[in-house]
Tab-separated table of C-alpha atoms in Angstrom:
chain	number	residue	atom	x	y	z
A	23	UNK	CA	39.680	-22.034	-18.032
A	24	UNK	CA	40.283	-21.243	-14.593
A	25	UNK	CA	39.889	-17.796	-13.001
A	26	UNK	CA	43.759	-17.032	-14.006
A	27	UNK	CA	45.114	-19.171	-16.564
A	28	UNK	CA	46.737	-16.925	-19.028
A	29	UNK	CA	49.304	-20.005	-20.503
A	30	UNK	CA	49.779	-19.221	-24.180
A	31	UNK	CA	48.813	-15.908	-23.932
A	32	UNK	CA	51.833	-13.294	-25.286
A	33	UNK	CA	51.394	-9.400	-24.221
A	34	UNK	CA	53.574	-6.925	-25.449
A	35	UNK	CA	55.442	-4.367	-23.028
A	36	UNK	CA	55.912	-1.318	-25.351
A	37	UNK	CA	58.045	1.254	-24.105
A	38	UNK	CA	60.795	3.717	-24.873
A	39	UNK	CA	63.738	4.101	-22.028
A	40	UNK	CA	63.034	6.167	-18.689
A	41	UNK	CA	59.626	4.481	-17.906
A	42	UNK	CA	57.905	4.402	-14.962
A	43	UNK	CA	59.765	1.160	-13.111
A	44	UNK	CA	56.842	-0.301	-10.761
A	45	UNK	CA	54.277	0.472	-13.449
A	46	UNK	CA	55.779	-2.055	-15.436
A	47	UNK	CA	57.485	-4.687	-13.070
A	48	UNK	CA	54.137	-4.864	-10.877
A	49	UNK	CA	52.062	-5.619	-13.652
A	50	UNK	CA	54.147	-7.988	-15.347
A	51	UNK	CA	54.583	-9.939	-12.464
A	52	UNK	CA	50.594	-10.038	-11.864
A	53	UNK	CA	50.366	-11.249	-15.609
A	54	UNK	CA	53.127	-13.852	-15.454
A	55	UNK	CA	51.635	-15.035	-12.293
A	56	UNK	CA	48.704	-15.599	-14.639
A	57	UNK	CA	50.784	-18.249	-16.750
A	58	UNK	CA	51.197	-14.903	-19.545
A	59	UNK	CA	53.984	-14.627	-21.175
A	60	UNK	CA	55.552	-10.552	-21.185
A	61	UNK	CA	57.701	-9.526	-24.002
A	62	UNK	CA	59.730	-6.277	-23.144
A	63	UNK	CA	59.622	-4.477	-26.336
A	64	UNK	CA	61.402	-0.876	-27.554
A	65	UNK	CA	64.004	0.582	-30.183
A	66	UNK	CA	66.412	0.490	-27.603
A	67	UNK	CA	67.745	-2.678	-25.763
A	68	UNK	CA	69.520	-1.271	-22.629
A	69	UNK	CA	66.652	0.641	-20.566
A	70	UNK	CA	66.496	2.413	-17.415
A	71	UNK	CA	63.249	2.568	-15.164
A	72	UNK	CA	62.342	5.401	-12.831
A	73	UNK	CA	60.928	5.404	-9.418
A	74	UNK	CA	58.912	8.699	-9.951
A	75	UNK	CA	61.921	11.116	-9.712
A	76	UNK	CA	64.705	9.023	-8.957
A	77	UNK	CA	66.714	6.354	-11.277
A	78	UNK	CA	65.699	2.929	-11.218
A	79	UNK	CA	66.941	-0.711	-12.419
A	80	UNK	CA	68.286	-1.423	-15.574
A	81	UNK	CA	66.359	-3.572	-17.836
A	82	UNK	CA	67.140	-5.270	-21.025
A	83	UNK	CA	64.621	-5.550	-24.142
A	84	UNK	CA	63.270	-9.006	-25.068
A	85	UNK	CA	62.293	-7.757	-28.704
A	86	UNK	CA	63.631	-4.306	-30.613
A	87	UNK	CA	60.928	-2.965	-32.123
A	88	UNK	CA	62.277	-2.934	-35.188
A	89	UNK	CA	62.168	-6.738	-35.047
A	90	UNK	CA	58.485	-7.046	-33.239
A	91	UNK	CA	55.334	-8.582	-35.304
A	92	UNK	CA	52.203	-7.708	-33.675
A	93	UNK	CA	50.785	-10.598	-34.808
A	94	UNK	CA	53.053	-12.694	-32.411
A	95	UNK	CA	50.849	-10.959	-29.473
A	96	UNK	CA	48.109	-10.925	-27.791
A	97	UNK	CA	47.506	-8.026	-25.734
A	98	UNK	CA	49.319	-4.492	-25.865
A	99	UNK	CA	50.401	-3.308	-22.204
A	100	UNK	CA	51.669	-0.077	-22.133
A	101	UNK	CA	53.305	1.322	-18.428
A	102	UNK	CA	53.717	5.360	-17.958
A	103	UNK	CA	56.370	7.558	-16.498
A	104	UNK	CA	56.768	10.751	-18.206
A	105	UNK	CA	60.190	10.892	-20.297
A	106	UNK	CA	58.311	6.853	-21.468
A	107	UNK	CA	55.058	8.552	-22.624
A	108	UNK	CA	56.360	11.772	-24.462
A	109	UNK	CA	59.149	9.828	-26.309
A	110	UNK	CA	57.705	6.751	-26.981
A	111	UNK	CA	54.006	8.711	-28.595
A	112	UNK	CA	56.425	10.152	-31.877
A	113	UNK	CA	58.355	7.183	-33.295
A	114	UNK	CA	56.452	5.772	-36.120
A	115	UNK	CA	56.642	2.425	-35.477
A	116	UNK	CA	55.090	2.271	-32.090
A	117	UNK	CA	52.348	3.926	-33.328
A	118	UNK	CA	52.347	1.072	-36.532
A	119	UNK	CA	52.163	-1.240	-33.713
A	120	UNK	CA	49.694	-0.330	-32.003
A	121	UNK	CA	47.429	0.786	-34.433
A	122	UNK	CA	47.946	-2.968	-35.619
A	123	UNK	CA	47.132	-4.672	-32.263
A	124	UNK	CA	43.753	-2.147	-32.008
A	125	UNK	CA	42.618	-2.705	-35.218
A	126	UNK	CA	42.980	-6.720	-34.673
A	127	UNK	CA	40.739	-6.002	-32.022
A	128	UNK	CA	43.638	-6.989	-29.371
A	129	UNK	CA	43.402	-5.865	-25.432
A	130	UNK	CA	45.148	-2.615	-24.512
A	131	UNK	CA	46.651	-2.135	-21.332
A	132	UNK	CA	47.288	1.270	-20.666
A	133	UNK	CA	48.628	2.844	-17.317
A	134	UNK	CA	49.390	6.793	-16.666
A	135	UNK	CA	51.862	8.844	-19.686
A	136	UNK	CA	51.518	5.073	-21.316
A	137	UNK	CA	48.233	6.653	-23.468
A	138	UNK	CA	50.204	9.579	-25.021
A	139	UNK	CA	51.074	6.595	-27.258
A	140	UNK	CA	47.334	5.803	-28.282
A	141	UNK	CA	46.264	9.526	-28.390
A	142	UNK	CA	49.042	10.474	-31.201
A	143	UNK	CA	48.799	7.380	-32.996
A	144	UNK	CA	44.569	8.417	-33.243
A	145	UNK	CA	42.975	5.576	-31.588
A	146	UNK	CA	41.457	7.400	-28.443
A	147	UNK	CA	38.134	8.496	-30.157
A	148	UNK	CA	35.164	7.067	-28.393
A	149	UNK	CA	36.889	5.551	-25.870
A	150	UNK	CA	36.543	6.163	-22.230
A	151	UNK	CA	39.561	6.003	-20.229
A	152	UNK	CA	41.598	7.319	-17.037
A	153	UNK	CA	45.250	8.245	-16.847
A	154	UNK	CA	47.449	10.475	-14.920
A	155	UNK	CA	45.238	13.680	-14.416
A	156	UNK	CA	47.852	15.921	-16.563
A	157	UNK	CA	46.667	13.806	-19.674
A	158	UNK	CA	42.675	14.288	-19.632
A	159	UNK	CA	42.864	17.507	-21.856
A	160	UNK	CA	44.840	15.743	-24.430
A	161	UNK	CA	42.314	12.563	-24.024
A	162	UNK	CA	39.199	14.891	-24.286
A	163	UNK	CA	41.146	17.187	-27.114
A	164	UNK	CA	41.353	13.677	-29.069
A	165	UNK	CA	37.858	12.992	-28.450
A	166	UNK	CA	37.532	10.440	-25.803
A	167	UNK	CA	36.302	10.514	-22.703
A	168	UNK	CA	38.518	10.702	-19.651
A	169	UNK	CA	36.921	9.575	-15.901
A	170	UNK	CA	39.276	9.849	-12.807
A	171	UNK	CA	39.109	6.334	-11.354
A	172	UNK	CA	41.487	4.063	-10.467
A	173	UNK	CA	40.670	1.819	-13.065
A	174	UNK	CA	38.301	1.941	-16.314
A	175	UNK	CA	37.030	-0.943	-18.443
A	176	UNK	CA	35.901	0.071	-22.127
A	177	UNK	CA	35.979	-3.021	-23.916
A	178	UNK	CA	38.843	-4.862	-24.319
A	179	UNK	CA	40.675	-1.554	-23.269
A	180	UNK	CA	42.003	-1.285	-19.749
A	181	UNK	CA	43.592	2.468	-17.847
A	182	UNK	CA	44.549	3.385	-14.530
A	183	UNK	CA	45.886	6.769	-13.266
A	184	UNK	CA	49.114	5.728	-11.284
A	185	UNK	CA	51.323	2.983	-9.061
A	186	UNK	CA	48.724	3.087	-6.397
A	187	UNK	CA	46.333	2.158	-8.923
A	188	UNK	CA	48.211	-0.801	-9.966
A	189	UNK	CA	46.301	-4.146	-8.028
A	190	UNK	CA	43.021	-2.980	-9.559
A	191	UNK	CA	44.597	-2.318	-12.757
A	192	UNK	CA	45.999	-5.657	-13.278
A	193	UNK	CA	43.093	-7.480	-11.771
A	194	UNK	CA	40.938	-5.940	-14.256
A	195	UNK	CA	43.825	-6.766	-17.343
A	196	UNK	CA	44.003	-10.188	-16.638
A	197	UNK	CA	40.183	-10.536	-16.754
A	198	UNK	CA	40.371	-8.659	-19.960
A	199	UNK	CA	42.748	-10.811	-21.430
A	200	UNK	CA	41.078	-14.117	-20.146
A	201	UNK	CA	37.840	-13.115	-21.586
A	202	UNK	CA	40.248	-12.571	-25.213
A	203	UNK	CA	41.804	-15.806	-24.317
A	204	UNK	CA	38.354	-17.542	-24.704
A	205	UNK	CA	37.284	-15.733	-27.349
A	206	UNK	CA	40.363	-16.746	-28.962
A	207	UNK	CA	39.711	-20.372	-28.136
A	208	UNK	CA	35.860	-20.863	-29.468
């Protein structure tokens, strides 16, 4: 497989409305330049994105959630932004898909507020991870470790802190996911 051949490979873009704009379009462009396919996912289908304080695009979902099968996927990619993080970490079902993706032993992609999600649905223990700095308590407080770099391999689990982060971050995701894509193959 070359360096980054991703074709075939489906990741899902979980988010709730009011995420972080670049932390998603930036990466998903990265990935599809990869041959990946990137499946928008949330309750709602009409979105907004933010550029840190001020309004961004509009997006439209791919997939409600409602409607999503994690076994369709691949990878889980989750992008940050505040209002994103906080909302999206208490409805049930994102935390039912997730927890499904982890414990198929699935890539995570998690950038900034995006690991609020993982740390209330109780997958962070053990882990090692970064985010935006305003989330290590709640990492340590769920028992992982939190490191502030701008990007942290644990496994098949990829973090970065922020938008500056986000070349390193999706350099190290689509390695991640190639390395899953040959496993997957064998």
């Amino acid at each position: 497989m070359a360096k980054a051949d991703l074709a075939g490979f489906r990741v899902a873009a979980l988010v709730e409305d009011n995420f972080e704009q670049v932390e998603f379009t930036k990466p998903k462009a990265a990935f599809e330049a990869a041959l990946a396919h990137v499946d928008l996912i949330s309750r709602h289908l009409e979105l907004h994105g933010w550029n840190h304080h001020e309004r961004g695009n509009e997006f439209r979902a791919n997939v409600v959630l409602a409607e999503a099968d994690p076994a369709n996927y691949d990878a889980l990619f989750l992008p940050g932004g505040v209002m994103n993080g906080d909302a999206l970490r208490i409805v049930p079902e994102a935390q039912a898909f997730a927890r499904a993706m982890v414990e198929e032993d699935k890539p995570v992609a998690v950038i900034c507020h995006g690991g609020w999600l993982l740390i209330s649905a109780g997958l962070v223990a053990g882990r090692t991870l970064t985010s935006w700095p305003t989330l290590q308590d709640d990492y340590r407080n769920a028992e992982a470790t939190w490191e502030d770099r701008e990007v942290v391999v644990d496994g098949n689990w990829v973090s970065s802190r922020k938008p500056e982060d986000i070349p390193a971050f999706a350099r190290a995701a689509i390695a991640v996911f190639g390395a899953a894509l040959e496993r997957k193959a064998a």
